[in-house]
Structures are given as C-alpha cells and as structure tokens.
Amino acid sequence: MSQSQPSPRLQRILYRIYHQNSAVAHFLMHRFRPGGILLVLLIPASLLLLPQYSLAPLFQIRASLFALLGFSAFWALIRRAKLKATRHLPKHATAQQELRYRVDLENTGALSLTGSSVLEIPPDNRPSFDLFAHSREPGEQKRNLFDRFFCYYRWEWLQRTLTRFRSESSPPLQTLAPGAHTSTTLTLTPKQRGVISLNDLRVTLPDPLGLFQQVRKIHTNNDQLIVLPKRYRLPQFSLPGSARFQIGGETASSAVGQSGDFTSVRDYRPGDPLRHIHWKSWAKTGHPIVKEYEEVFFPRYGLVLDTFVPAEDADIFEESVSVAASFAATIDTRESLLDLMFIRDEAHVFSAGRGEERIDKMLEVLAGVSCEPREDFIELQKLILRYREDLTACICIFTGWSEARNTMLKRLLQASISLKVICICKDEESIRQAKQSSPPVTPVHWLRSQHIQQDLISPAT
C-alpha cells in the first residue's frame, strides 16, 4: 500500500467522520437562513472587540443577539405543518437543462400556513465505505501528501458525483388555510442522465424574523424521472444512402399500409394481404386481382457506442453518450432506420425509425447505458458484421483511442462497411499521442472532452 494512503482502519474512521459531518451540515444548511447565519457570525466578532471598547455596549449587543437567536430558534422549532402533494412531471428531462414542474398542495393539518415554501430534496449523496475506499479522485496523485492521506477532496468529489440534481425553493406560498388547495412551481436541474428518484418533498416554515426555519416532510408519492443525455448541435454530416425505390419489398414499411406507389395489378397469389385486393378488377374478371406496389428502400445506419472505458475516464464517456444521443435525435428516422449497438455484459442492439420504435425509446436506452469494464472489441466487431448486409453505413463513437479500436475499424473497412468515426479524447495532447501511437486507418473526427460543441463544428487537430 502506498505510504500516502491511510490504513484500512484509519480509512473507516475518516469515513465515519465525513459521513456524520455531512449529515450535520445538510441539517443545518436547510434550517439556517442567511439572516441567522449573519447573526451567528456576529457573536464571535463581538468577542474580538471586547479588549478595545467599553464592555457594557458590547455585552448589550451580545445579549440582544442571543435573545433574537433564541426567540427565532424556539419559534421555528415549534412550527408544524401537514401537507399532501401531487407532482405533475413531464415524461423526460435532459441532463444539465433546467426543468420546471407543477406541484399541487393540500393543507391537511389544523393550522394555517404563512410564508412557507416547497423544496425538493435530492437523495442522499454520501458514498458507501467501499466506494470511498476504492475510488480515486481524478488528479488525486498530484495533491500533496496531507490531502492524499486524509482523502477529504476525494469525499467532496464523490459527493458531487453522486448528487443527482440541484433544486430551488418555490416562491413563498400564499396563506394556506386548513383544507385549502394551491399550486406552485418547482425548478430542478438534473446533473447527469439516468433515472432520478423524487421521494423527499419538504415544506420550509420560517420564523417571523426570518433567521431560522423548520423543515417538514410532505406526504406524496415516490416519483421517478427519466433524464435523457444532453445533446449537441451537429453540423451537416455527409452520411451515405438515401431513401430510394425498388421493386420487391420495402426494407421498412410504415406502421400503417404501404408507402410505395401503386404501379400495376396482377393475379392474386396465396399470402397476399386482403387490403391489396383490387375490387373493381375482380368484379370485371371474375377472379381475384391484387394491386402491386413500387416499394421504398430506406437506408439503415448503425450507431456504434464504445463502452469499453476505464472508471477514471467516466466523464469522457458521458460526453460520448451525449454525442451518440445527438446523432440519434438528429438523424431523420422518418426516412431511415437507426440501430444503436453497444456491449454491456452482452451485445445489445436497439432499432428506431420507420416501422420500429420511436427515437425517444433509443434516448431512454442511452440514458441508462454504463461503462463495460471488460474490453472486448472482437465481440463488438462481430456484432456489427452480423448486420453488415443491412447497414448503409456505421457511425462509430469511441471514448479514447487504442490499437484495438484501430484494428476493429480496419476489419470493418475490409468488410466494405462505410464508416463515420468520431473519437473523444481528454485534450489536444491526448489526440496527438493517439495519432502517433496508432495512426488511424480511416479519417477520424477528433473531439476534446471539454470542447465538444466547438470541435463538432471545427474538428480538433
């Protein structure tokens, strides 16, 4: 074990201290208002002035401060409320985009409420001991010996990572009499994609002086919200293939009827659908006649997401998912089909477009995809080649660059698959090293993880 790391026993002691301190800080943060914090800070300030000024006025000031704080704290402590609420949530939210939703409230208690607000509390963001002990903050090795030993910045980083959303209090509610109903609007900003649980709705009850507030839980259902990956504005990418006509069978017909044009009639053959019967011709000839259509062929694209990412590059992987979601949301699936392909424990393929699922479903899949710790580009290559006869082209989105990724692209090119390759790296130096270590066998659109939108428009070099 490195000398800069505490022993397992000391790690557990540090974990308990940080765990308890975080709980205390969370409790106080939601019960102290700005005015109360200011008055609390004035108490030690008055002590510093004692040697320099007359004692009597300072003692009076201190006594007044204690009286105000005591009165406000007692008033906040005895405040009570009993509310019932219903959230009206949209079907989806988007990571890092503000979301507003309505909450209906009913005062089921015996007391009127004045000056109260409603707040959505995020789930507990304290990490487990195993996560704390085995995780490493990005750049932790560059910190000084003291910081590496006590691991406080690691704790803070894990808490930020596990915070699912930021929330804001509602505007102060109007006086709510017993049995009365009202509505308010809450605002939250999801920090990351996935499913977030909304199970801790609170009402804040300030004291008359506005120094402290009581916080009471509101009775409501436990709701969930699907947070889709954030998306970027894409430039005009040139993808091969377009909708074209062919006789014989539509690669993907719409959900209702045929989309091809009616061209001729022919004799009925067993298996022809009844809706294709041409009734006028049958009446004239005395035997069944069916309509023949000129079918439409739609291009089919593969959207390949590289999930083989080490834990320390999880932030870069999030950008890869966002770029994949941007393509999924931008490609016109009314005139094409899109197959999302990735490996997570096993091969996964999800199709969207004409005759398939809606693109929203694909975005939901991307909202839940995670890194695959075991690298297996051979399996990903087999998955793509399994569909090569149907694919017009493949959009490959890589997180980082390696010889294994380059080899897979070489084999896909040998199979005559058209490729559009995007690779996301940490910075320009990482891109330069990637090009030197394994020169790409096909043109690559390079993106820096901190400048995705800029590099999508103007590729990094």
Short mmCIF file of C-alpha atoms in Angstrom, two decimals:
data_model
loop_
_atom_site.label_atom_id
_atom_site.label_comp_id
_atom_site.label_asym_id
_atom_site.label_seq_id
_atom_site.Cartn_x
_atom_site.Cartn_y
_atom_site.Cartn_z
CA MET A 1 0.00 0.00 0.00
CA SER A 2 1.23 3.49 -0.82
CA GLN A 3 2.54 5.46 2.16
CA SER A 4 0.31 8.37 1.15
CA GLN A 5 -2.81 6.25 1.73
CA PRO A 6 -4.24 5.71 5.24
CA SER A 7 -4.59 2.22 6.66
CA PRO A 8 -7.98 0.46 6.27
CA ARG A 9 -8.77 1.15 9.93
CA LEU A 10 -7.99 4.85 9.61
CA GLN A 11 -9.96 4.99 6.35
CA ARG A 12 -13.00 3.70 8.21
CA ILE A 13 -12.53 6.31 10.95
CA LEU A 14 -12.22 9.08 8.36
CA TYR A 15 -15.30 7.76 6.58
CA ARG A 16 -17.38 7.89 9.76
CA ILE A 17 -16.24 11.44 10.50
CA TYR A 18 -17.01 12.68 6.98
CA HIS A 19 -20.29 10.76 6.92
CA GLN A 20 -21.55 12.29 10.18
CA ASN A 21 -20.27 15.79 9.40
CA SER A 22 -22.06 15.74 6.05
CA ALA A 23 -25.32 14.82 7.77
CA VAL A 24 -24.92 17.68 10.27
CA ALA A 25 -24.02 20.15 7.50
CA HIS A 26 -27.07 19.06 5.48
CA PHE A 27 -29.34 19.50 8.52
CA LEU A 28 -28.04 22.98 9.35
CA MET A 29 -27.96 24.17 5.72
CA HIS A 30 -31.71 23.68 5.38
CA ARG A 31 -32.58 25.27 8.73
CA PHE A 32 -30.36 28.36 8.88
CA ARG A 33 -31.49 31.28 6.76
CA PRO A 34 -29.00 33.98 5.60
CA GLY A 35 -30.01 36.37 8.38
CA GLY A 36 -29.47 33.69 11.01
CA ILE A 37 -26.01 32.87 9.66
CA LEU A 38 -25.08 36.55 9.80
CA LEU A 39 -26.17 36.92 13.43
CA VAL A 40 -24.32 33.77 14.46
CA LEU A 41 -21.14 35.17 12.86
CA LEU A 42 -21.59 38.47 14.75
CA ILE A 43 -21.22 36.70 18.10
CA PRO A 44 -17.51 35.82 17.73
CA ALA A 45 -16.97 39.23 16.09
CA SER A 46 -18.28 40.92 19.24
CA LEU A 47 -15.85 38.87 21.34
CA LEU A 48 -12.93 40.16 19.28
CA LEU A 49 -13.95 43.75 20.05
CA LEU A 50 -14.06 43.26 23.84
CA PRO A 51 -10.44 44.35 24.57
CA GLN A 52 -10.77 47.56 22.51
CA TYR A 53 -14.10 49.08 23.51
CA SER A 54 -16.24 49.63 26.54
CA LEU A 55 -17.68 46.37 27.78
CA ALA A 56 -21.23 47.50 28.56
CA PRO A 57 -22.41 48.20 24.98
CA LEU A 58 -20.78 45.02 23.72
CA PHE A 59 -22.48 42.94 26.39
CA GLN A 60 -25.79 44.56 25.42
CA ILE A 61 -25.18 43.72 21.77
CA ARG A 62 -24.31 40.14 22.62
CA ALA A 63 -27.37 39.81 24.84
CA SER A 64 -29.58 41.17 22.05
CA LEU A 65 -28.07 38.73 19.56
CA PHE A 66 -28.65 35.79 21.86
CA ALA A 67 -32.22 36.93 22.52
CA LEU A 68 -33.01 37.24 18.83
CA LEU A 69 -31.42 33.89 18.02
CA GLY A 70 -33.15 32.18 20.93
CA PHE A 71 -36.58 33.58 20.06
CA SER A 72 -36.24 32.68 16.36
CA ALA A 73 -34.90 29.20 17.04
CA PHE A 74 -37.70 28.43 19.50
CA TRP A 75 -40.38 29.73 17.13
CA ALA A 76 -39.02 27.70 14.22
CA LEU A 77 -38.79 24.62 16.42
CA ILE A 78 -42.48 24.64 17.35
CA ARG A 79 -43.83 25.29 13.84
CA ARG A 80 -45.89 22.42 12.45
CA ALA A 81 -47.40 21.63 9.07
CA LYS A 82 -49.23 18.73 7.48
CA LEU A 83 -49.43 18.82 3.68
CA LYS A 84 -50.32 16.46 0.88
CA ALA A 85 -48.86 16.99 -2.59
CA THR A 86 -49.02 15.66 -6.14
CA ARG A 87 -46.23 16.24 -8.66
CA HIS A 88 -47.01 16.78 -12.35
CA LEU A 89 -43.83 15.67 -14.09
CA PRO A 90 -43.00 15.58 -17.80
CA LYS A 91 -42.13 12.24 -19.37
CA HIS A 92 -38.47 13.16 -19.77
CA ALA A 93 -35.89 15.67 -18.62
CA THR A 94 -32.49 16.44 -20.14
CA ALA A 95 -29.20 16.45 -18.26
CA GLN A 96 -27.94 19.92 -17.32
CA GLN A 97 -31.12 21.61 -18.53
CA GLU A 98 -33.47 23.35 -16.12
CA LEU A 99 -36.82 21.61 -15.57
CA ARG A 100 -39.96 23.24 -14.20
CA TYR A 101 -42.94 21.24 -12.98
CA ARG A 102 -46.16 21.90 -11.11
CA VAL A 103 -46.94 20.65 -7.62
CA ASP A 104 -50.49 20.63 -6.26
CA LEU A 105 -50.72 21.09 -2.48
CA GLU A 106 -53.43 20.48 0.09
CA ASN A 107 -53.23 21.62 3.70
CA THR A 108 -54.46 18.59 5.63
CA GLY A 109 -53.41 19.99 9.01
CA ALA A 110 -55.27 22.10 11.56
CA LEU A 111 -53.09 25.23 11.23
CA SER A 112 -52.90 27.93 8.58
CA LEU A 113 -49.54 28.28 6.84
CA THR A 114 -47.99 31.66 6.05
CA GLY A 115 -44.72 32.44 4.26
CA SER A 116 -43.87 28.80 3.64
CA SER A 117 -42.07 27.41 0.58
CA VAL A 118 -41.71 23.98 -1.00
CA LEU A 119 -38.37 22.33 -1.76
CA GLU A 120 -37.37 19.06 -3.47
CA ILE A 121 -34.51 17.45 -1.54
CA PRO A 122 -32.06 15.33 -3.62
CA PRO A 123 -31.38 11.76 -2.48
CA ASP A 124 -28.55 11.18 -0.02
CA ASN A 125 -25.28 11.79 -1.88
CA ARG A 126 -22.95 10.28 0.70
CA PRO A 127 -20.89 7.43 -0.79
CA SER A 128 -20.65 3.95 0.69
CA PHE A 129 -17.48 2.96 2.50
CA ASP A 130 -16.40 0.61 -0.30
CA LEU A 131 -16.83 3.37 -2.86
CA PHE A 132 -14.89 5.82 -0.68
CA ALA A 133 -12.08 3.36 -0.01
CA HIS A 134 -11.58 2.15 -3.57
CA SER A 135 -12.27 5.28 -5.62
CA ARG A 136 -9.66 7.79 -6.70
CA GLU A 137 -10.41 11.42 -7.40
CA PRO A 138 -9.19 12.48 -10.86
CA GLY A 139 -5.79 14.07 -10.33
CA GLU A 140 -5.56 12.82 -6.74
CA GLN A 141 -1.96 11.69 -7.30
CA LYS A 142 -1.00 15.33 -7.91
CA ARG A 143 -2.23 16.52 -4.49
CA ASN A 144 0.13 16.98 -1.57
CA LEU A 145 0.80 14.22 0.95
CA PHE A 146 -1.58 15.67 3.56
CA ASP A 147 -4.54 15.80 1.16
CA ARG A 148 -3.86 12.31 -0.20
CA PHE A 149 -3.65 10.91 3.32
CA PHE A 150 -6.89 12.39 4.67
CA CYS A 151 -8.85 11.92 1.39
CA TYR A 152 -11.16 14.87 2.05
CA TYR A 153 -11.12 16.07 -1.54
CA ARG A 154 -11.98 12.53 -2.63
CA TRP A 155 -15.01 12.66 -0.34
CA GLU A 156 -16.10 16.00 -1.81
CA TRP A 157 -15.62 14.73 -5.37
CA LEU A 158 -17.71 11.62 -4.66
CA GLN A 159 -20.48 13.74 -3.15
CA ARG A 160 -20.55 15.98 -6.22
CA THR A 161 -20.62 12.91 -8.46
CA LEU A 162 -23.50 11.31 -6.54
CA THR A 163 -25.63 14.48 -6.43
CA ARG A 164 -28.35 13.75 -8.98
CA PHE A 165 -29.87 17.21 -9.28
CA ARG A 166 -29.88 20.77 -7.98
CA SER A 167 -33.18 22.20 -6.78
CA GLU A 168 -34.59 25.59 -5.90
CA SER A 169 -37.29 26.51 -3.41
CA SER A 170 -40.66 27.55 -4.72
CA PRO A 171 -41.79 31.17 -4.35
CA PRO A 172 -43.40 31.80 -0.93
CA LEU A 173 -46.90 30.37 -0.82
CA GLN A 174 -49.93 32.47 -0.07
CA THR A 175 -51.62 31.88 3.27
CA LEU A 176 -52.97 28.34 3.14
CA ALA A 177 -55.93 27.71 5.43
CA PRO A 178 -56.75 24.21 6.73
CA GLY A 179 -58.28 22.14 3.92
CA ALA A 180 -57.30 24.68 1.25
CA HIS A 181 -55.61 23.78 -2.05
CA THR A 182 -52.96 25.62 -4.04
CA SER A 183 -50.35 25.01 -6.72
CA THR A 184 -46.74 26.08 -7.06
CA THR A 185 -43.87 25.58 -9.49
CA LEU A 186 -40.61 23.88 -8.61
CA THR A 187 -37.34 24.03 -10.52
CA LEU A 188 -34.63 21.41 -10.65
CA THR A 189 -31.62 20.84 -12.88
CA PRO A 190 -30.53 17.20 -13.40
CA LYS A 191 -26.76 16.92 -13.26
CA GLN A 192 -26.49 13.63 -15.13
CA ARG A 193 -28.50 11.24 -17.26
CA GLY A 194 -30.34 8.23 -15.84
CA VAL A 195 -33.36 7.73 -13.60
CA ILE A 196 -33.68 10.01 -10.60
CA SER A 197 -35.95 9.37 -7.65
CA LEU A 198 -38.08 12.17 -6.25
CA ASN A 199 -39.07 10.97 -2.80
CA ASP A 200 -38.34 13.82 -0.40
CA LEU A 201 -40.57 16.85 -0.86
CA ARG A 202 -40.35 19.32 2.04
CA VAL A 203 -42.08 22.46 3.21
CA THR A 204 -39.95 25.16 4.85
CA LEU A 205 -41.55 27.13 7.69
CA PRO A 206 -39.58 30.29 8.60
CA ASP A 207 -39.83 32.10 11.92
CA PRO A 208 -41.24 35.68 11.95
CA LEU A 209 -37.75 37.25 11.94
CA GLY A 210 -36.54 35.13 9.04
CA LEU A 211 -33.49 33.77 10.87
CA PHE A 212 -34.33 30.06 11.09
CA GLN A 213 -36.85 27.74 9.53
CA GLN A 214 -38.45 24.42 10.30
CA VAL A 215 -38.43 21.77 7.57
CA ARG A 216 -41.27 19.25 7.42
CA LYS A 217 -41.77 16.37 5.03
CA ILE A 218 -44.79 16.49 2.71
CA HIS A 219 -46.85 13.38 2.13
CA THR A 220 -46.59 12.50 -1.57
CA ASN A 221 -45.92 9.59 -3.90
CA ASN A 222 -42.39 8.48 -4.72
CA ASP A 223 -41.93 9.56 -8.33
CA GLN A 224 -39.25 8.83 -10.89
CA LEU A 225 -37.98 10.93 -13.76
CA ILE A 226 -36.01 9.69 -16.77
CA VAL A 227 -33.18 12.09 -17.56
CA LEU A 228 -32.00 11.87 -21.16
CA PRO A 229 -28.39 12.63 -22.12
CA LYS A 230 -27.62 16.21 -23.02
CA ARG A 231 -27.35 16.79 -26.75
CA TYR A 232 -25.19 18.92 -29.01
CA ARG A 233 -25.93 20.78 -32.21
CA LEU A 234 -24.45 18.74 -35.05
CA PRO A 235 -23.03 20.11 -38.31
CA GLN A 236 -24.12 18.79 -41.70
CA PHE A 237 -22.51 15.37 -41.66
CA SER A 238 -22.40 13.61 -45.01
CA LEU A 239 -23.86 10.14 -44.50
CA PRO A 240 -24.15 7.73 -47.44
CA GLY A 241 -27.53 6.44 -48.54
CA SER A 242 -30.96 7.94 -49.04
CA ALA A 243 -34.48 6.67 -49.48
CA ARG A 244 -34.85 5.06 -52.90
CA PHE A 245 -37.39 2.99 -54.79
CA GLN A 246 -37.09 -0.68 -55.66
CA ILE A 247 -39.47 -3.45 -56.72
CA GLY A 248 -39.89 -6.42 -54.47
CA GLY A 249 -40.13 -5.44 -50.85
CA GLU A 250 -39.88 -2.47 -48.56
CA THR A 251 -37.00 -2.65 -46.12
CA ALA A 252 -39.11 -0.85 -43.58
CA SER A 253 -42.72 -0.02 -44.21
CA SER A 254 -44.57 2.44 -42.08
CA ALA A 255 -46.84 1.21 -39.36
CA VAL A 256 -49.95 1.72 -41.49
CA GLY A 257 -50.21 0.50 -45.08
CA GLN A 258 -47.59 0.72 -47.82
CA SER A 259 -45.58 3.83 -48.52
CA GLY A 260 -44.70 2.85 -52.11
CA ASP A 261 -46.73 3.96 -55.15
CA PHE A 262 -49.43 1.78 -56.77
CA THR A 263 -47.97 0.77 -60.18
CA SER A 264 -49.97 -2.18 -61.65
CA VAL A 265 -52.27 -5.13 -60.95
CA ARG A 266 -51.67 -8.88 -61.11
CA ASP A 267 -53.38 -12.14 -60.25
CA TYR A 268 -53.83 -12.98 -56.60
CA ARG A 269 -51.21 -15.28 -55.06
CA PRO A 270 -51.63 -17.12 -51.75
CA GLY A 271 -50.31 -14.96 -48.93
CA ASP A 272 -51.19 -11.59 -50.49
CA PRO A 273 -52.84 -9.32 -47.90
CA LEU A 274 -56.56 -8.72 -48.36
CA ARG A 275 -56.10 -4.95 -48.24
CA HIS A 276 -54.23 -5.18 -51.60
CA ILE A 277 -57.19 -6.70 -53.47
CA HIS A 278 -58.33 -4.52 -56.39
CA TRP A 279 -62.10 -4.98 -56.11
CA LYS A 280 -63.05 -3.34 -59.41
CA SER A 281 -60.73 -5.64 -61.39
CA TRP A 282 -62.07 -8.68 -59.53
CA ALA A 283 -65.61 -7.65 -60.47
CA LYS A 284 -64.62 -7.33 -64.14
CA THR A 285 -62.55 -10.52 -64.49
CA GLY A 286 -64.36 -12.79 -62.07
CA HIS A 287 -61.16 -13.83 -60.25
CA PRO A 288 -59.16 -12.06 -57.53
CA ILE A 289 -56.77 -9.33 -58.65
CA VAL A 290 -54.34 -7.53 -56.34
CA LYS A 291 -52.54 -4.20 -56.56
CA GLU A 292 -48.75 -4.22 -56.97
CA TYR A 293 -46.66 -1.51 -55.34
CA GLU A 294 -43.33 0.07 -56.07
CA GLU A 295 -41.71 -0.33 -52.69
CA VAL A 296 -39.38 2.08 -50.95
CA PHE A 297 -35.95 1.19 -49.59
CA PHE A 298 -34.74 3.23 -46.63
CA PRO A 299 -31.08 3.50 -45.59
CA ARG A 300 -30.15 1.82 -42.33
CA TYR A 301 -27.40 3.27 -40.15
CA GLY A 302 -25.53 1.66 -37.29
CA LEU A 303 -24.77 3.88 -34.29
CA VAL A 304 -21.90 2.11 -32.51
CA LEU A 305 -21.11 3.27 -28.97
CA ASP A 306 -17.77 2.31 -27.43
CA THR A 307 -18.50 1.35 -23.80
CA PHE A 308 -15.04 -0.07 -23.04
CA VAL A 309 -13.96 2.75 -20.77
CA PRO A 310 -11.95 2.66 -17.51
CA ALA A 311 -13.54 4.22 -14.43
CA GLU A 312 -11.19 7.20 -14.44
CA ASP A 313 -12.48 8.21 -17.89
CA ALA A 314 -16.16 8.12 -16.89
CA ASP A 315 -16.52 11.87 -17.55
CA ILE A 316 -15.28 11.41 -21.12
CA PHE A 317 -17.70 8.50 -21.57
CA GLU A 318 -20.57 10.81 -20.59
CA GLU A 319 -19.60 13.07 -23.48
CA SER A 320 -19.55 10.05 -25.82
CA VAL A 321 -23.09 9.18 -24.76
CA SER A 322 -24.16 12.78 -25.37
CA VAL A 323 -22.66 12.74 -28.87
CA ALA A 324 -24.43 9.43 -29.59
CA ALA A 325 -27.70 10.92 -28.34
CA SER A 326 -27.13 13.94 -30.58
CA PHE A 327 -26.90 11.69 -33.64
CA ALA A 328 -29.92 9.67 -32.54
CA ALA A 329 -32.00 12.82 -32.14
CA THR A 330 -30.79 14.43 -35.38
CA ILE A 331 -30.92 11.65 -37.98
CA ASP A 332 -34.25 11.74 -39.81
CA THR A 333 -35.74 8.40 -38.82
CA ARG A 334 -38.79 9.12 -40.96
CA GLU A 335 -36.59 8.42 -43.97
CA SER A 336 -34.13 5.94 -42.45
CA LEU A 337 -33.57 3.41 -39.69
CA LEU A 338 -31.04 3.61 -36.89
CA ASP A 339 -29.54 0.68 -34.95
CA LEU A 340 -27.84 1.50 -31.66
CA MET A 341 -25.14 -1.09 -30.94
CA PHE A 342 -23.04 -1.48 -27.80
CA ILE A 343 -21.67 -4.08 -25.41
CA ARG A 344 -22.72 -4.15 -21.75
CA ASP A 345 -22.34 -7.64 -20.26
CA GLU A 346 -23.63 -8.82 -23.64
CA ALA A 347 -24.33 -7.47 -27.11
CA HIS A 348 -27.22 -5.01 -27.34
CA VAL A 349 -28.99 -3.74 -30.46
CA PHE A 350 -31.86 -1.26 -30.33
CA SER A 351 -33.58 -0.10 -33.52
CA ALA A 352 -35.55 3.08 -34.17
CA GLY A 353 -37.13 4.53 -37.28
CA ARG A 354 -39.83 3.55 -39.74
CA GLY A 355 -41.70 0.51 -38.53
CA GLU A 356 -39.54 0.37 -35.38
CA GLU A 357 -39.52 2.10 -32.00
CA ARG A 358 -39.63 5.87 -31.68
CA ILE A 359 -36.37 7.71 -31.19
CA ASP A 360 -37.42 8.64 -27.63
CA LYS A 361 -37.04 4.99 -26.70
CA MET A 362 -33.47 4.96 -28.01
CA LEU A 363 -32.67 8.06 -25.95
CA GLU A 364 -34.05 6.26 -22.89
CA VAL A 365 -31.69 3.36 -23.61
CA LEU A 366 -28.79 5.81 -23.85
CA ALA A 367 -29.90 7.36 -20.55
CA GLY A 368 -29.21 4.05 -18.82
CA VAL A 369 -26.10 2.76 -20.60
CA SER A 370 -22.95 2.39 -18.49
CA CYS A 371 -19.28 1.53 -18.92
CA GLU A 372 -18.20 -2.04 -19.59
CA PRO A 373 -15.08 -2.83 -17.52
CA ARG A 374 -14.05 -5.80 -19.68
CA GLU A 375 -12.72 -4.70 -23.08
CA ASP A 376 -13.85 -6.91 -25.97
CA PHE A 377 -13.66 -5.22 -29.38
CA ILE A 378 -13.77 -8.62 -31.09
CA GLU A 379 -17.31 -9.11 -29.77
CA LEU A 380 -18.31 -5.59 -30.85
CA GLN A 381 -16.84 -6.25 -34.30
CA LYS A 382 -18.84 -9.49 -34.60
CA LEU A 383 -21.99 -7.63 -33.62
CA ILE A 384 -21.51 -5.06 -36.39
CA LEU A 385 -20.59 -7.66 -39.02
CA ARG A 386 -23.72 -9.62 -38.16
CA TYR A 387 -25.76 -6.73 -39.60
CA ARG A 388 -23.42 -5.65 -42.41
CA GLU A 389 -25.80 -6.77 -45.19
CA ASP A 390 -28.48 -4.40 -43.87
CA LEU A 391 -26.30 -1.42 -42.95
CA THR A 392 -25.79 1.50 -45.28
CA ALA A 393 -23.09 2.97 -43.02
CA CYS A 394 -21.84 2.92 -39.42
CA ILE A 395 -21.29 5.87 -37.11
CA CYS A 396 -18.64 4.77 -34.60
CA ILE A 397 -18.21 6.83 -31.43
CA PHE A 398 -15.08 5.97 -29.47
CA THR A 399 -14.03 7.06 -25.99
CA GLY A 400 -10.27 7.34 -26.32
CA TRP A 401 -8.07 5.67 -28.91
CA SER A 402 -6.10 2.42 -28.98
CA GLU A 403 -4.65 -0.19 -31.30
CA ALA A 404 -7.65 -2.46 -30.62
CA ARG A 405 -10.07 0.22 -31.81
CA ASN A 406 -7.97 0.85 -34.91
CA THR A 407 -7.82 -2.87 -35.69
CA MET A 408 -11.60 -3.16 -35.44
CA LEU A 409 -12.05 -0.30 -37.90
CA LYS A 410 -9.61 -1.96 -40.31
CA ARG A 411 -11.66 -5.16 -40.31
CA LEU A 412 -14.91 -3.25 -40.80
CA LEU A 413 -13.39 -1.48 -43.80
CA GLN A 414 -12.29 -4.84 -45.19
CA ALA A 415 -15.94 -5.91 -44.93
CA SER A 416 -16.86 -2.93 -47.16
CA ILE A 417 -18.77 -1.08 -44.44
CA SER A 418 -18.90 2.71 -44.86
CA LEU A 419 -17.69 4.39 -41.67
CA LYS A 420 -18.04 7.74 -39.96
CA VAL A 421 -15.65 7.71 -36.97
CA ILE A 422 -15.72 10.11 -34.02
CA CYS A 423 -13.19 9.83 -31.20
CA ILE A 424 -13.41 11.77 -27.94
CA CYS A 425 -10.15 12.33 -26.04
CA LYS A 426 -9.26 14.33 -22.96
CA ASP A 427 -7.30 17.12 -24.67
CA GLU A 428 -5.12 18.03 -27.63
CA GLU A 429 -2.10 16.24 -26.17
CA SER A 430 -4.12 13.01 -25.89
CA ILE A 431 -5.18 13.36 -29.52
CA ARG A 432 -1.59 13.91 -30.63
CA GLN A 433 -0.39 10.85 -28.71
CA ALA A 434 -3.25 8.76 -30.11
CA LYS A 435 -2.34 9.64 -33.69
CA GLN A 436 1.31 8.80 -33.07
CA SER A 437 0.74 5.53 -31.22
CA SER A 438 -1.74 4.08 -33.73
CA PRO A 439 -2.31 6.10 -36.92
CA PRO A 440 -5.99 5.76 -37.90
CA VAL A 441 -6.80 3.56 -40.90
CA THR A 442 -9.69 5.87 -41.81
CA PRO A 443 -10.42 9.59 -41.29
CA VAL A 444 -11.40 10.37 -37.69
CA HIS A 445 -13.32 13.37 -36.36
CA TRP A 446 -11.42 14.19 -33.15
CA LEU A 447 -13.18 15.86 -30.21
CA ARG A 448 -11.76 17.25 -26.96
CA SER A 449 -13.93 16.35 -23.97
CA GLN A 450 -14.06 19.96 -22.72
CA HIS A 451 -14.80 21.47 -26.15
CA ILE A 452 -17.31 19.08 -27.72
CA GLN A 453 -19.58 21.65 -29.36
CA GLN A 454 -16.67 23.66 -30.73
CA ASP A 455 -14.90 20.59 -32.14
CA LEU A 456 -18.07 19.19 -33.69
CA ILE A 457 -18.22 22.30 -35.83
CA SER A 458 -14.46 22.57 -36.31
CA PRO A 459 -12.60 19.28 -35.66
CA ALA A 460 -9.69 19.30 -33.21
CA THR A 461 -6.29 18.75 -34.74
#
